[in-house]
Amino acid sequence: MNALLEPDEQLETIRVRGNGPLEGTVHVPGAKNSVLKLMATTILCDGAFELSNVPDIADVAIMGDLLAAIGVEMTRPGPGELVLVNTGKITPVAPYELVERIRASINVLGPLLTRCGEVRLSMPGGDDFGARPIDMHIAGLEAMGAEFKFSHGYLEARADRLHGADITFDFPSVGATENLMTAAVLADGVTTIDNAAREPEITDLCEFLVSMGAKIDGIGTPTLVIEGVEQSTLRPVRHQTVPDRIQAATYLAACSVAGGRLDIVGARADHMTMLLDRFANMGLDLTPTDTGIVVASDERPRSIDVATLPYPGIATDYKPLIITMLAVADGVGIVTENLYPGRFRYVEELQRLGADVRTSGHHAVIRGVPRLSGAPVKAHDIRAGAAMVVAGLAAEGETTISGIHHIDRGYDDLVGRLQAVGADIERD
Ligand code: EPU
């Protein structure tokens, strides 16, 4: 239960009835996992930042509340737009009530420490899929001269001025790459991050920082080289958020299980190369265009095997969608999870809809059935929730999804967008 939600919001549900092909145009908004980081990065310098292509999702509001407590005021001048005014009066404390609600709150650590020389941060919350440690964030910042202390649920860090360091990750962590990169922007000297994450959202953050005046080489590669600059040389900027590849994939999956033809405007095929390749193997007809991706499907999906990996591999966030597609595919598919061992919780919900899925350790074996059968199910996290909606499109009868505040954290009007292309779906 999310204590900060009203009881009515907890009780809201989405009802879906599988009613055949989808037809029309869907616009994909900006990426949650980029915009939240761009927002946190406005801590680095004073002035008014303007962000566009911002998704209308709950996590943006939560990050806005966290930044307001720190000293950055957020307004929404129009749909898809944010103005963030860094007042210069920064309080380097991230309180429990706000931090526990989203994982991305960890992204204030690097900017606060490098700008203020100290930070007090409650340990971050987020989705419920197993332990998500932050040891790599801490070790990297320690290598740059920070001293950490953990006390009464708060992480406290200090450093008069961080210095450059050579850091090699065991694993290309998205959050650790972002925190170290933003911290290194104001550090004394050059920081090299080897085996850095290179998701499109990281590249978006790099481009945002460079337009602010940061010096970063190796953007889009596993080796980022950041030369620290003086804070006075940074400036606030306007920036358009990169489109959300996970939301785009959700509409691809919806078309795969329901059939039909969708023009997914805003989707970046170049950010989804490996996934599109796998989806083509599953029988989707995919055409990248100047504005997005056109997808068509007139047959049952075919089964494939998939393993999740850091970018450019198949993202773990796609996995609940892929398992849902495999649940109604022709044949047997094996999905291997390499990032979050505990991220199979939604499988029991799919089983309630008649899916034949068995899990063992990091693996799921999915024997496709021709059709699922509607039932009440729960959304356990953002991506699992979206997968339940897609499963409802593949089911006979009615599927009722509860726990939809999880979906609202990352999806901008999923119900309205699917209604507009002919899905029988509503929010109660
Ligand atoms: N890890 C560590 N130590 C660390 C950092 C990470 O062991 O210091 C482990 C994690 O526990 C996890 C794995 O490494 O098992 C991946 O973590 P990573 O740091 O790469 O992910 P993240 O920054 O916590 C972001 C997204 C997730 C997405 C992952 C992987 C945000 C806010 N979250 O998380 O997105 O699954 O990258 O791509 O950007 C979502 O949007 O629903 C979501 C969960």
JSON list of C-alpha atoms in Angstrom, two decimals, residues 95-177:
[
{"chain": "A", "resi": 95, "resn": "PRO", "atom": "CA", "xyz": [13.73, 13.26, 3.44]},
{"chain": "A", "resi": 96, "resn": "TYR", "atom": "CA", "xyz": [12.31, 9.77, 3.95]},
{"chain": "A", "resi": 97, "resn": "GLU", "atom": "CA", "xyz": [8.66, 10.57, 3.05]},
{"chain": "A", "resi": 98, "resn": "LEU", "atom": "CA", "xyz": [9.69, 11.54, -0.49]},
{"chain": "A", "resi": 99, "resn": "VAL", "atom": "CA", "xyz": [12.70, 9.33, -1.14]},
{"chain": "A", "resi": 100, "resn": "GLU", "atom": "CA", "xyz": [10.95, 6.08, -0.22]},
{"chain": "A", "resi": 101, "resn": "ARG", "atom": "CA", "xyz": [8.47, 6.57, -3.06]},
{"chain": "A", "resi": 102, "resn": "ILE", "atom": "CA", "xyz": [10.83, 6.39, -6.05]},
{"chain": "A", "resi": 103, "resn": "ARG", "atom": "CA", "xyz": [14.13, 4.75, -6.86]},
{"chain": "A", "resi": 104, "resn": "ALA", "atom": "CA", "xyz": [15.21, 7.74, -8.96]},
{"chain": "A", "resi": 105, "resn": "SER", "atom": "CA", "xyz": [15.47, 9.86, -5.79]},
{"chain": "A", "resi": 106, "resn": "ILE", "atom": "CA", "xyz": [18.97, 8.35, -5.50]},
{"chain": "A", "resi": 107, "resn": "ASN", "atom": "CA", "xyz": [19.85, 10.61, -8.45]},
{"chain": "A", "resi": 108, "resn": "VAL", "atom": "CA", "xyz": [20.00, 13.68, -6.18]},
{"chain": "A", "resi": 109, "resn": "LEU", "atom": "CA", "xyz": [23.01, 12.16, -4.38]},
{"chain": "A", "resi": 110, "resn": "GLY", "atom": "CA", "xyz": [25.69, 13.05, -6.94]},
{"chain": "A", "resi": 111, "resn": "PRO", "atom": "CA", "xyz": [24.43, 16.58, -7.74]},
{"chain": "A", "resi": 112, "resn": "LEU", "atom": "CA", "xyz": [23.91, 17.51, -4.06]},
{"chain": "A", "resi": 113, "resn": "LEU", "atom": "CA", "xyz": [27.27, 16.18, -2.92]},
{"chain": "A", "resi": 114, "resn": "THR", "atom": "CA", "xyz": [29.26, 17.79, -5.71]},
{"chain": "A", "resi": 115, "resn": "ARG", "atom": "CA", "xyz": [27.46, 21.13, -5.38]},
{"chain": "A", "resi": 116, "resn": "CYS", "atom": "CA", "xyz": [27.11, 21.42, -1.58]},
{"chain": "A", "resi": 117, "resn": "GLY", "atom": "CA", "xyz": [29.98, 19.27, -0.29]},
{"chain": "A", "resi": 118, "resn": "GLU", "atom": "CA", "xyz": [27.51, 17.37, 1.90]},
{"chain": "A", "resi": 119, "resn": "VAL", "atom": "CA", "xyz": [24.30, 15.43, 1.64]},
{"chain": "A", "resi": 120, "resn": "ARG", "atom": "CA", "xyz": [21.86, 13.60, 3.88]},
{"chain": "A", "resi": 121, "resn": "LEU", "atom": "CA", "xyz": [19.73, 11.10, 1.97]},
{"chain": "A", "resi": 122, "resn": "SER", "atom": "CA", "xyz": [17.18, 8.58, 3.17]},
{"chain": "A", "resi": 123, "resn": "MET", "atom": "CA", "xyz": [17.77, 5.16, 1.57]},
{"chain": "A", "resi": 124, "resn": "PRO", "atom": "CA", "xyz": [15.78, 5.00, -1.72]},
{"chain": "A", "resi": 125, "resn": "GLY", "atom": "CA", "xyz": [12.58, 3.00, -2.30]},
{"chain": "A", "resi": 126, "resn": "GLY", "atom": "CA", "xyz": [11.00, 2.15, -5.64]},
{"chain": "A", "resi": 127, "resn": "ASP", "atom": "CA", "xyz": [9.69, -1.11, -7.04]},
{"chain": "A", "resi": 128, "resn": "ASP", "atom": "CA", "xyz": [9.35, -4.23, -5.02]},
{"chain": "A", "resi": 129, "resn": "PHE", "atom": "CA", "xyz": [11.55, -6.65, -6.95]},
{"chain": "A", "resi": 130, "resn": "GLY", "atom": "CA", "xyz": [14.29, -7.72, -4.62]},
{"chain": "A", "resi": 131, "resn": "ALA", "atom": "CA", "xyz": [17.21, -5.93, -2.98]},
{"chain": "A", "resi": 132, "resn": "ARG", "atom": "CA", "xyz": [18.57, -3.07, -5.07]},
{"chain": "A", "resi": 133, "resn": "PRO", "atom": "CA", "xyz": [21.82, -2.04, -3.42]},
{"chain": "A", "resi": 134, "resn": "ILE", "atom": "CA", "xyz": [23.72, 1.21, -4.09]},
{"chain": "A", "resi": 135, "resn": "ASP", "atom": "CA", "xyz": [27.22, -0.02, -3.24]},
{"chain": "A", "resi": 136, "resn": "MET", "atom": "CA", "xyz": [28.58, 1.01, -6.65]},
{"chain": "A", "resi": 137, "resn": "HIS", "atom": "CA", "xyz": [27.31, 4.59, -6.22]},
{"chain": "A", "resi": 138, "resn": "ILE", "atom": "CA", "xyz": [29.02, 4.77, -2.83]},
{"chain": "A", "resi": 139, "resn": "ALA", "atom": "CA", "xyz": [32.31, 3.14, -3.88]},
{"chain": "A", "resi": 140, "resn": "GLY", "atom": "CA", "xyz": [32.58, 5.46, -6.91]},
{"chain": "A", "resi": 141, "resn": "LEU", "atom": "CA", "xyz": [31.96, 8.60, -4.87]},
{"chain": "A", "resi": 142, "resn": "GLU", "atom": "CA", "xyz": [34.43, 7.38, -2.23]},
{"chain": "A", "resi": 143, "resn": "ALA", "atom": "CA", "xyz": [37.05, 7.02, -4.97]},
{"chain": "A", "resi": 144, "resn": "MET", "atom": "CA", "xyz": [36.34, 10.68, -5.75]},
{"chain": "A", "resi": 145, "resn": "GLY", "atom": "CA", "xyz": [37.04, 11.67, -2.14]},
{"chain": "A", "resi": 146, "resn": "ALA", "atom": "CA", "xyz": [33.65, 11.44, -0.42]},
{"chain": "A", "resi": 147, "resn": "GLU", "atom": "CA", "xyz": [33.27, 10.05, 3.09]},
{"chain": "A", "resi": 148, "resn": "PHE", "atom": "CA", "xyz": [30.08, 8.16, 3.90]},
{"chain": "A", "resi": 149, "resn": "LYS", "atom": "CA", "xyz": [28.34, 7.39, 7.13]},
{"chain": "A", "resi": 150, "resn": "PHE", "atom": "CA", "xyz": [25.05, 5.53, 7.63]},
{"chain": "A", "resi": 151, "resn": "SER", "atom": "CA", "xyz": [22.97, 6.62, 10.57]},
{"chain": "A", "resi": 152, "resn": "HIS", "atom": "CA", "xyz": [19.29, 6.30, 11.57]},
{"chain": "A", "resi": 153, "resn": "GLY", "atom": "CA", "xyz": [18.15, 5.27, 8.04]},
{"chain": "A", "resi": 154, "resn": "TYR", "atom": "CA", "xyz": [20.05, 8.12, 6.42]},
{"chain": "A", "resi": 155, "resn": "LEU", "atom": "CA", "xyz": [23.14, 8.03, 4.28]},
{"chain": "A", "resi": 156, "resn": "GLU", "atom": "CA", "xyz": [25.38, 11.00, 5.06]},
{"chain": "A", "resi": 157, "resn": "ALA", "atom": "CA", "xyz": [28.21, 12.01, 2.75]},
{"chain": "A", "resi": 158, "resn": "ARG", "atom": "CA", "xyz": [30.81, 14.77, 2.85]},
{"chain": "A", "resi": 159, "resn": "ALA", "atom": "CA", "xyz": [33.58, 16.03, 0.56]},
{"chain": "A", "resi": 160, "resn": "ASP", "atom": "CA", "xyz": [35.04, 19.53, 0.47]},
{"chain": "A", "resi": 161, "resn": "ARG", "atom": "CA", "xyz": [35.46, 19.17, -3.27]},
{"chain": "A", "resi": 162, "resn": "LEU", "atom": "CA", "xyz": [35.29, 15.87, -5.08]},
{"chain": "A", "resi": 163, "resn": "HIS", "atom": "CA", "xyz": [38.31, 14.99, -7.23]},
{"chain": "A", "resi": 164, "resn": "GLY", "atom": "CA", "xyz": [38.57, 13.10, -10.49]},
{"chain": "A", "resi": 165, "resn": "ALA", "atom": "CA", "xyz": [39.13, 9.33, -10.34]},
{"chain": "A", "resi": 166, "resn": "ASP", "atom": "CA", "xyz": [39.41, 6.27, -12.59]},
{"chain": "A", "resi": 167, "resn": "ILE", "atom": "CA", "xyz": [36.42, 4.06, -11.88]},
{"chain": "A", "resi": 168, "resn": "THR", "atom": "CA", "xyz": [35.69, 0.66, -13.39]},
{"chain": "A", "resi": 169, "resn": "PHE", "atom": "CA", "xyz": [32.30, -0.88, -12.77]},
{"chain": "A", "resi": 170, "resn": "ASP", "atom": "CA", "xyz": [31.80, -4.64, -12.31]},
{"chain": "A", "resi": 171, "resn": "PHE", "atom": "CA", "xyz": [28.42, -4.13, -13.93]},
{"chain": "A", "resi": 172, "resn": "PRO", "atom": "CA", "xyz": [27.10, -1.21, -16.04]},
{"chain": "A", "resi": 173, "resn": "SER", "atom": "CA", "xyz": [24.66, 0.18, -13.46]},
{"chain": "A", "resi": 174, "resn": "VAL", "atom": "CA", "xyz": [22.34, 2.85, -14.83]},
{"chain": "A", "resi": 175, "resn": "GLY", "atom": "CA", "xyz": [21.93, 4.74, -11.54]},
{"chain": "A", "resi": 176, "resn": "ALA", "atom": "CA", "xyz": [25.61, 4.57, -10.54]},
{"chain": "A", "resi": 177, "resn": "THR", "atom": "CA", "xyz": [26.72, 5.81, -13.97]}
]
